[in-house]
Short mmCIF file of C-alpha atoms in Angstrom, two decimals:
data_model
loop_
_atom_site.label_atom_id
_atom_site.label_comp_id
_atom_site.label_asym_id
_atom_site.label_seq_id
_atom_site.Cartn_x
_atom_site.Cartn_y
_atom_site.Cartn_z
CA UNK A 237 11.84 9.22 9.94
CA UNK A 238 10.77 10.21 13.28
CA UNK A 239 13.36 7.35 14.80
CA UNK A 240 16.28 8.55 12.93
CA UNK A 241 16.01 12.08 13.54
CA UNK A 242 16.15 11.43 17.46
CA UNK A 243 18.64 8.52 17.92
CA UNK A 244 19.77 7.48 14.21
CA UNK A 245 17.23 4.33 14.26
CA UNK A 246 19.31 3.37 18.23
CA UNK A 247 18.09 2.19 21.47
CA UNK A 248 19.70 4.55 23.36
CA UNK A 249 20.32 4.44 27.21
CA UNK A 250 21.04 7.43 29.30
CA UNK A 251 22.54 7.82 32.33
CA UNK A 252 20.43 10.35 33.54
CA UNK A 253 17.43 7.40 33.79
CA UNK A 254 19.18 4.73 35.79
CA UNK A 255 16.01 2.35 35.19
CA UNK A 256 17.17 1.74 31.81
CA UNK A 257 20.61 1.14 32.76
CA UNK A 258 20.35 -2.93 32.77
CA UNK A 259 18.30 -3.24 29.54
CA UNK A 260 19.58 -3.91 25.62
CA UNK A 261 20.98 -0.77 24.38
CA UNK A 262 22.54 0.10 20.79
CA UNK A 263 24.57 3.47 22.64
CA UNK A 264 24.09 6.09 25.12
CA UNK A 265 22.05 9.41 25.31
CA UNK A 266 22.41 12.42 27.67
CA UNK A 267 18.89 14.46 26.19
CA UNK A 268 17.37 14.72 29.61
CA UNK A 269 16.23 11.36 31.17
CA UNK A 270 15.20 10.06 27.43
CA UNK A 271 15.56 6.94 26.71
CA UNK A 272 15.20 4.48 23.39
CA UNK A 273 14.12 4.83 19.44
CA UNK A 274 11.97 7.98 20.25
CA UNK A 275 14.15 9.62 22.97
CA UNK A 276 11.23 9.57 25.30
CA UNK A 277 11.11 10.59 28.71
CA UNK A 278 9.61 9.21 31.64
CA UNK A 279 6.24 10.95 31.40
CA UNK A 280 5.81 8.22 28.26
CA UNK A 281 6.30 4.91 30.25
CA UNK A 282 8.38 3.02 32.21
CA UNK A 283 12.30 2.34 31.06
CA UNK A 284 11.24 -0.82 29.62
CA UNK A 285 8.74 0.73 27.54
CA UNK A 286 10.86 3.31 25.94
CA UNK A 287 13.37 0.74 25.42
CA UNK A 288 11.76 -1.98 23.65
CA UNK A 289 11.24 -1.04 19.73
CA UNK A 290 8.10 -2.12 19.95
CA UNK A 291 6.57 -0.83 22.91
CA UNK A 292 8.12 2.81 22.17
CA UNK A 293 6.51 2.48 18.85
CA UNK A 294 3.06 1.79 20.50
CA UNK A 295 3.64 5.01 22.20
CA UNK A 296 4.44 6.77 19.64
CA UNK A 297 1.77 5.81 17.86
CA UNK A 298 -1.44 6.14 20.52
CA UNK A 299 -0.03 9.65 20.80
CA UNK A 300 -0.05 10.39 16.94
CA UNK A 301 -3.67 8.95 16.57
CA UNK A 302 -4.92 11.51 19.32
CA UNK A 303 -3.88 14.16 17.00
CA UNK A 304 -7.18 15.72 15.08
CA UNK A 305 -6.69 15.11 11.22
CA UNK A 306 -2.94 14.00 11.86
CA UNK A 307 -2.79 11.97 8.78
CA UNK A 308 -3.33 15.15 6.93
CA UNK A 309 -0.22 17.11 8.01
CA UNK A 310 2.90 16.33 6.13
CA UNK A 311 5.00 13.73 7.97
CA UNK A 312 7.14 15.92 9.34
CA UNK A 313 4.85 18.12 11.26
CA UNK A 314 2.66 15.27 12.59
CA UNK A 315 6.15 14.13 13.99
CA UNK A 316 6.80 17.57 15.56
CA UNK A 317 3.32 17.56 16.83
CA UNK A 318 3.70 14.30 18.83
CA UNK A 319 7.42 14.40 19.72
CA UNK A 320 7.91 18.77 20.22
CA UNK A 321 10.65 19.18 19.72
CA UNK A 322 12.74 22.57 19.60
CA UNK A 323 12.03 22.49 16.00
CA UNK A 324 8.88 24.43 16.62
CA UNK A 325 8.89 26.95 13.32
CA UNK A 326 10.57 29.59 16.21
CA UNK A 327 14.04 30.18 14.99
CA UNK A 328 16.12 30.34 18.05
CA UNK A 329 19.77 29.06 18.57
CA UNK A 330 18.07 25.26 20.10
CA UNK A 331 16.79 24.95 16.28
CA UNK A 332 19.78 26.72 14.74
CA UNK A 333 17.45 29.25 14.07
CA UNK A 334 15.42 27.34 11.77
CA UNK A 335 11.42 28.45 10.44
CA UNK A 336 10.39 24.88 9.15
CA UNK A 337 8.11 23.02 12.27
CA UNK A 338 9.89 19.15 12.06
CA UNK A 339 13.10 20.46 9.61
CA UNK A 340 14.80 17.83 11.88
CA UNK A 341 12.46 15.05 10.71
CA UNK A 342 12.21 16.56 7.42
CA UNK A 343 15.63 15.84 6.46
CA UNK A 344 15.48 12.38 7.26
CA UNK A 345 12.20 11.73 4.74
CA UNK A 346 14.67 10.61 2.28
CA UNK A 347 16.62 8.37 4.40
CA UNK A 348 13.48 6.82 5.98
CA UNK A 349 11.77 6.46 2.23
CA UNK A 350 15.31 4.15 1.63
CA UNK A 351 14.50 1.86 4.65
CA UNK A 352 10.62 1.91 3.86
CA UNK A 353 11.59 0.42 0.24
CA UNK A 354 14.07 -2.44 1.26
CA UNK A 355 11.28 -3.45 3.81
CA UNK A 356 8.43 -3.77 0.95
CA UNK A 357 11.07 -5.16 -1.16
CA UNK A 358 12.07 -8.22 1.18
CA UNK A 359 8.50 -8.41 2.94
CA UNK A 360 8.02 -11.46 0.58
CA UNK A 361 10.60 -13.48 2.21
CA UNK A 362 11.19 -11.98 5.62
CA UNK A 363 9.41 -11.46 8.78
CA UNK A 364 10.05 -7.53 8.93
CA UNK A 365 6.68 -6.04 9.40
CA UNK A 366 5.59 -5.15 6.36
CA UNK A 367 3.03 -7.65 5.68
CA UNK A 368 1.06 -4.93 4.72
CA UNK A 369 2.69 -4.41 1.31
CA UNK A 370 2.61 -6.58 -1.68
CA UNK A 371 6.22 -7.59 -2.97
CA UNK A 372 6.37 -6.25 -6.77
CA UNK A 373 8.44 -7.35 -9.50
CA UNK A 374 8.67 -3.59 -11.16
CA UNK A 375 7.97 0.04 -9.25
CA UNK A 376 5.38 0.58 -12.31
CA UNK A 377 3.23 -2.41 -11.28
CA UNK A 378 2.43 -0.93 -7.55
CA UNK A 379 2.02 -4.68 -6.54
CA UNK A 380 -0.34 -5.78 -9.93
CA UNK A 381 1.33 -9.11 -10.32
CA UNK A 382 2.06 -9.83 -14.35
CA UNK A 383 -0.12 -11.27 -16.10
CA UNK A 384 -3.13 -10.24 -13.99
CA UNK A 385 -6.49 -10.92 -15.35
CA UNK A 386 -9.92 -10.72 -14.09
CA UNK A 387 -11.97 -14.25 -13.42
CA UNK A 388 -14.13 -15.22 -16.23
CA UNK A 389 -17.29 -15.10 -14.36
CA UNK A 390 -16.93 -11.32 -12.98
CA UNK A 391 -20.14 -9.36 -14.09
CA UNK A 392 -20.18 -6.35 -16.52
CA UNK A 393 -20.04 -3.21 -13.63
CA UNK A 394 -17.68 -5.36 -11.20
CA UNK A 395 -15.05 -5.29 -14.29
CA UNK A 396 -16.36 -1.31 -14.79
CA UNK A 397 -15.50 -0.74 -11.71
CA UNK A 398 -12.08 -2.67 -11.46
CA UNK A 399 -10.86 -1.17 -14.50
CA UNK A 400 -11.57 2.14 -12.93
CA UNK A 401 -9.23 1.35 -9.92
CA UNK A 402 -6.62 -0.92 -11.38
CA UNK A 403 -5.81 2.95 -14.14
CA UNK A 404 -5.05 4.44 -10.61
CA UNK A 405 -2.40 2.67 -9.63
CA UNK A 406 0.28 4.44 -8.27
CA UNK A 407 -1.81 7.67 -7.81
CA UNK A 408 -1.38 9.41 -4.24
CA UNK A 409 -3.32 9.11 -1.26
CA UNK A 410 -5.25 11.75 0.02
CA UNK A 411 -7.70 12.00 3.00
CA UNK A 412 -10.88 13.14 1.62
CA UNK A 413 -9.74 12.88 -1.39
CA UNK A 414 -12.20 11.61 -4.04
CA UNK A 415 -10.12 11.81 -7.34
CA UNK A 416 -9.43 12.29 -10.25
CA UNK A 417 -5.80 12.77 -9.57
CA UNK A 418 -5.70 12.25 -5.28
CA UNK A 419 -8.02 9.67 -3.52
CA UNK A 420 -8.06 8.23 0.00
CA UNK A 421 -9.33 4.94 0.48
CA UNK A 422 -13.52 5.35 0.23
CA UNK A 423 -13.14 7.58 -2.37
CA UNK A 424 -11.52 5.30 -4.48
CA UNK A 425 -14.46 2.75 -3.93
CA UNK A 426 -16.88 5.18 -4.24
CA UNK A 427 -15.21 6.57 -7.78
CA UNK A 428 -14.96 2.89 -9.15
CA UNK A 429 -18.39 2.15 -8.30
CA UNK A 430 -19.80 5.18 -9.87
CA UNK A 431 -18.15 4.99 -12.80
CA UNK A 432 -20.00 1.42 -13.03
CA UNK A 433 -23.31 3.34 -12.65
CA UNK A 434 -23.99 2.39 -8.84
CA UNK A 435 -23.95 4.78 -6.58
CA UNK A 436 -22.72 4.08 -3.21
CA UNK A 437 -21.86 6.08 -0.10
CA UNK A 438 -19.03 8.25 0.63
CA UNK A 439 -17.26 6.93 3.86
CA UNK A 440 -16.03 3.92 5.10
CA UNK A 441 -19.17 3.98 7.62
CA UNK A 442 -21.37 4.40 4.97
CA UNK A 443 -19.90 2.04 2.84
CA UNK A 444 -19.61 -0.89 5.48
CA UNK A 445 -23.39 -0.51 4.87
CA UNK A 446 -23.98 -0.58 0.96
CA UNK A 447 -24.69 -3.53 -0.99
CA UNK A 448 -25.15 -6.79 0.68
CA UNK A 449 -23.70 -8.60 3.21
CA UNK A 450 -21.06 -11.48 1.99
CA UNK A 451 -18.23 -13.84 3.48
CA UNK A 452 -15.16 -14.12 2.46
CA UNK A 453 -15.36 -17.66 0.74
CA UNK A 454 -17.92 -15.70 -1.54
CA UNK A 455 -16.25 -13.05 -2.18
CA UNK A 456 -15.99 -12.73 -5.89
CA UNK A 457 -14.31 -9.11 -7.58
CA UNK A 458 -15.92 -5.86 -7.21
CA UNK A 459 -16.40 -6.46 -3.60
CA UNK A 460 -15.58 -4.29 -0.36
CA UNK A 461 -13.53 -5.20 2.06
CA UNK A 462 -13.52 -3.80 5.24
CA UNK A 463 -11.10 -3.38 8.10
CA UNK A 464 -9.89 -1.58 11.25
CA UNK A 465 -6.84 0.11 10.11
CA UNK A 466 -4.88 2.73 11.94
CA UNK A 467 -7.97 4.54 13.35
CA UNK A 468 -10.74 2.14 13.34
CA UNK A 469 -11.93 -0.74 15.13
CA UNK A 470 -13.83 -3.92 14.32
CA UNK A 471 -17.62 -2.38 14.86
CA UNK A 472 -15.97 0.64 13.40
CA UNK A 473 -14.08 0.33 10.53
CA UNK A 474 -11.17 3.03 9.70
CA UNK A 475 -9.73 1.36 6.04
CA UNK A 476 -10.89 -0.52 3.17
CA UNK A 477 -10.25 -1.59 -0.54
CA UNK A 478 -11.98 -3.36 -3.14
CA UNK A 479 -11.47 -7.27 -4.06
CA UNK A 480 -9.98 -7.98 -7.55
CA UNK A 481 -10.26 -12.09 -7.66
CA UNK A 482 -7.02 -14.06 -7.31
CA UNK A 483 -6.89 -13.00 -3.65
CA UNK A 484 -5.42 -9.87 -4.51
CA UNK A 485 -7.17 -6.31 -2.66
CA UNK A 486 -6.40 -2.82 -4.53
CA UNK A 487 -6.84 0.44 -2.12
CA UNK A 488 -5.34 3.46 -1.25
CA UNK A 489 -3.59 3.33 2.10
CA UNK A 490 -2.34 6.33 3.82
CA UNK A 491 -0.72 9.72 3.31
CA UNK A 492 2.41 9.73 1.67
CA UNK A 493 1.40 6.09 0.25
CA UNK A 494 -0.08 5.90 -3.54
CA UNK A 495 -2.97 3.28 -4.37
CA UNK A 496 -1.78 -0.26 -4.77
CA UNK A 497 -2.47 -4.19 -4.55
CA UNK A 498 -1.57 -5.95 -2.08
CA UNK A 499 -2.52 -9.71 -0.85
CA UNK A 500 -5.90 -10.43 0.64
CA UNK A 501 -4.46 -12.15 3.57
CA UNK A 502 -1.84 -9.03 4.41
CA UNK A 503 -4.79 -6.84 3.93
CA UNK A 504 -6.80 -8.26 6.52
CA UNK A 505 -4.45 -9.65 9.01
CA UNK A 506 -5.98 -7.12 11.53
CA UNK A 507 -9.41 -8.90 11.39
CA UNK A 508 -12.89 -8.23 8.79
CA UNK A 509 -15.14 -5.34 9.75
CA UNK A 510 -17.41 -6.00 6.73
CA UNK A 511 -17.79 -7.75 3.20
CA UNK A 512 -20.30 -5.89 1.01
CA UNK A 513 -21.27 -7.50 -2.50
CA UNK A 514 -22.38 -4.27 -4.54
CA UNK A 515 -23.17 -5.37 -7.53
#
């Protein structure tokens, strides 16, 4: 979204930064000395930086994660936030007089939502980032392959608790949220649990300590699984979901995402923070 508001999804040169002059470019720029994907000038990095989609994205992301309760702003304004643009909610001729912070990123949510689902679609099959997502054979199914079914051996509350989950598919994510119609990811876990009669904590810190430890060849369904995510690290995890059997994880990923399944493997391709058996 952010991308296509400031260069139409281009690597853009300029030749007001010279340094940039002799690296892969998709057009030109004249914005100040901006350069690349996020039109970002030389206070962000070197030309080679800016100009690698990669790299620019890094940026773009460290700066959104220093942002206090970013994920909670509509996409839009967390965009304006990092990239401050004359779209400030100050009408003035720069803006063409517009109130709305990030209207320029806000009219590309539709066009970026378009990309987003051709990715997911083909992430099956291609190498496009978006390992993250579980291909799904109908929008309803929010990555619940057909024919799903839960191992024979799972106990009584793990199936409680899976049920629980599995009838929230394709509800929105939330941060804080804890249900019934909005949940972010611990307060999914913590919902399903409870309504299996075990109470566990609220947070993914408290969480990574509930139940018992396990390893992943034990894992059987019911079970947390903890990881770094966006905002967490490895002695500090920041995201986690709930095991199903059949190597499939169901969790609630991030704002403007709804709770899905996706693959065990794409789940934790960041690394483990934590397996809890709970009960």
């Amino acid at each position: 979204m952010t991308a296509m508001a400031e260069s139409d999804l281009r690597i853009l040169a300029n030749p007001n930064d010279p340094s940039g002059a002799g690296l892969p470019s998709q057009g030109t720029g004249y914005d100040h000395d901006s350069l690349g994907l996020f039109q970002q000038r030389r206070s962000w990095g070197s030309a080679v930086q800016r100009m690698s989609a990669t790299e620019s994205t890094t940026l773009f992301v460290d700066a959104l994660l220093t942002i206090p309760n970013w994920a909670g702003q509509p996409p839009w304004r967390a965009a304006q936030l990092v990239q401050k643009s004359a779209f400030d909610g100050r009408p003035t001729s720069a803006n063409g007089y517009s109130a709305e912070v990030g209207e320029n990123y806000l009219r590309q949510t539709d066009r970026a939502a378009g990309v987003l689902a051709v990715v997911e679609r083909d992430a099956s099959r291609l190498d496009c980032g978006a390992s993250d997502v579980m291909p799904r054979g109908d929008s309803a199914s929010h990555g619940l392959p057909e024919g799903y079914a839960l191992p024979p051996d799972t106990s009584q509350q793990a199936a409680t608790a899976i049920a629980f989950a599995l009838a929230q598919l394709g509800k929105p994510y939330l941060w804080g949220g804890t249900g019934p119609d909005q949940f972010d990811c611990s307060g999914l876990t913590q919902a399903a649990w409870q309504r299996a009669g075990i109470p566990i904590g609220r947070t993914t810190w408290d969480q990574l300590r509930d139940g018992a430890p396990t390893i992943e060849a034990a894992l059987v369904p019911g079970d947390l699984v903890l990881i770094p995510g966006s905002q967490g690290s490895l002695a500090a995890p920041g995201h986690m979901g709930m095991y199903l059997g059949h190597g499939l994880v169901i969790h609630a990923p991030r704002t403007g995402d709804v709770v899905k399944v996706t693959t065990l493997s794409a789940f934790t391709t960041s690394g483990v923070s934590g397996l809890r058996h709970i009960g």
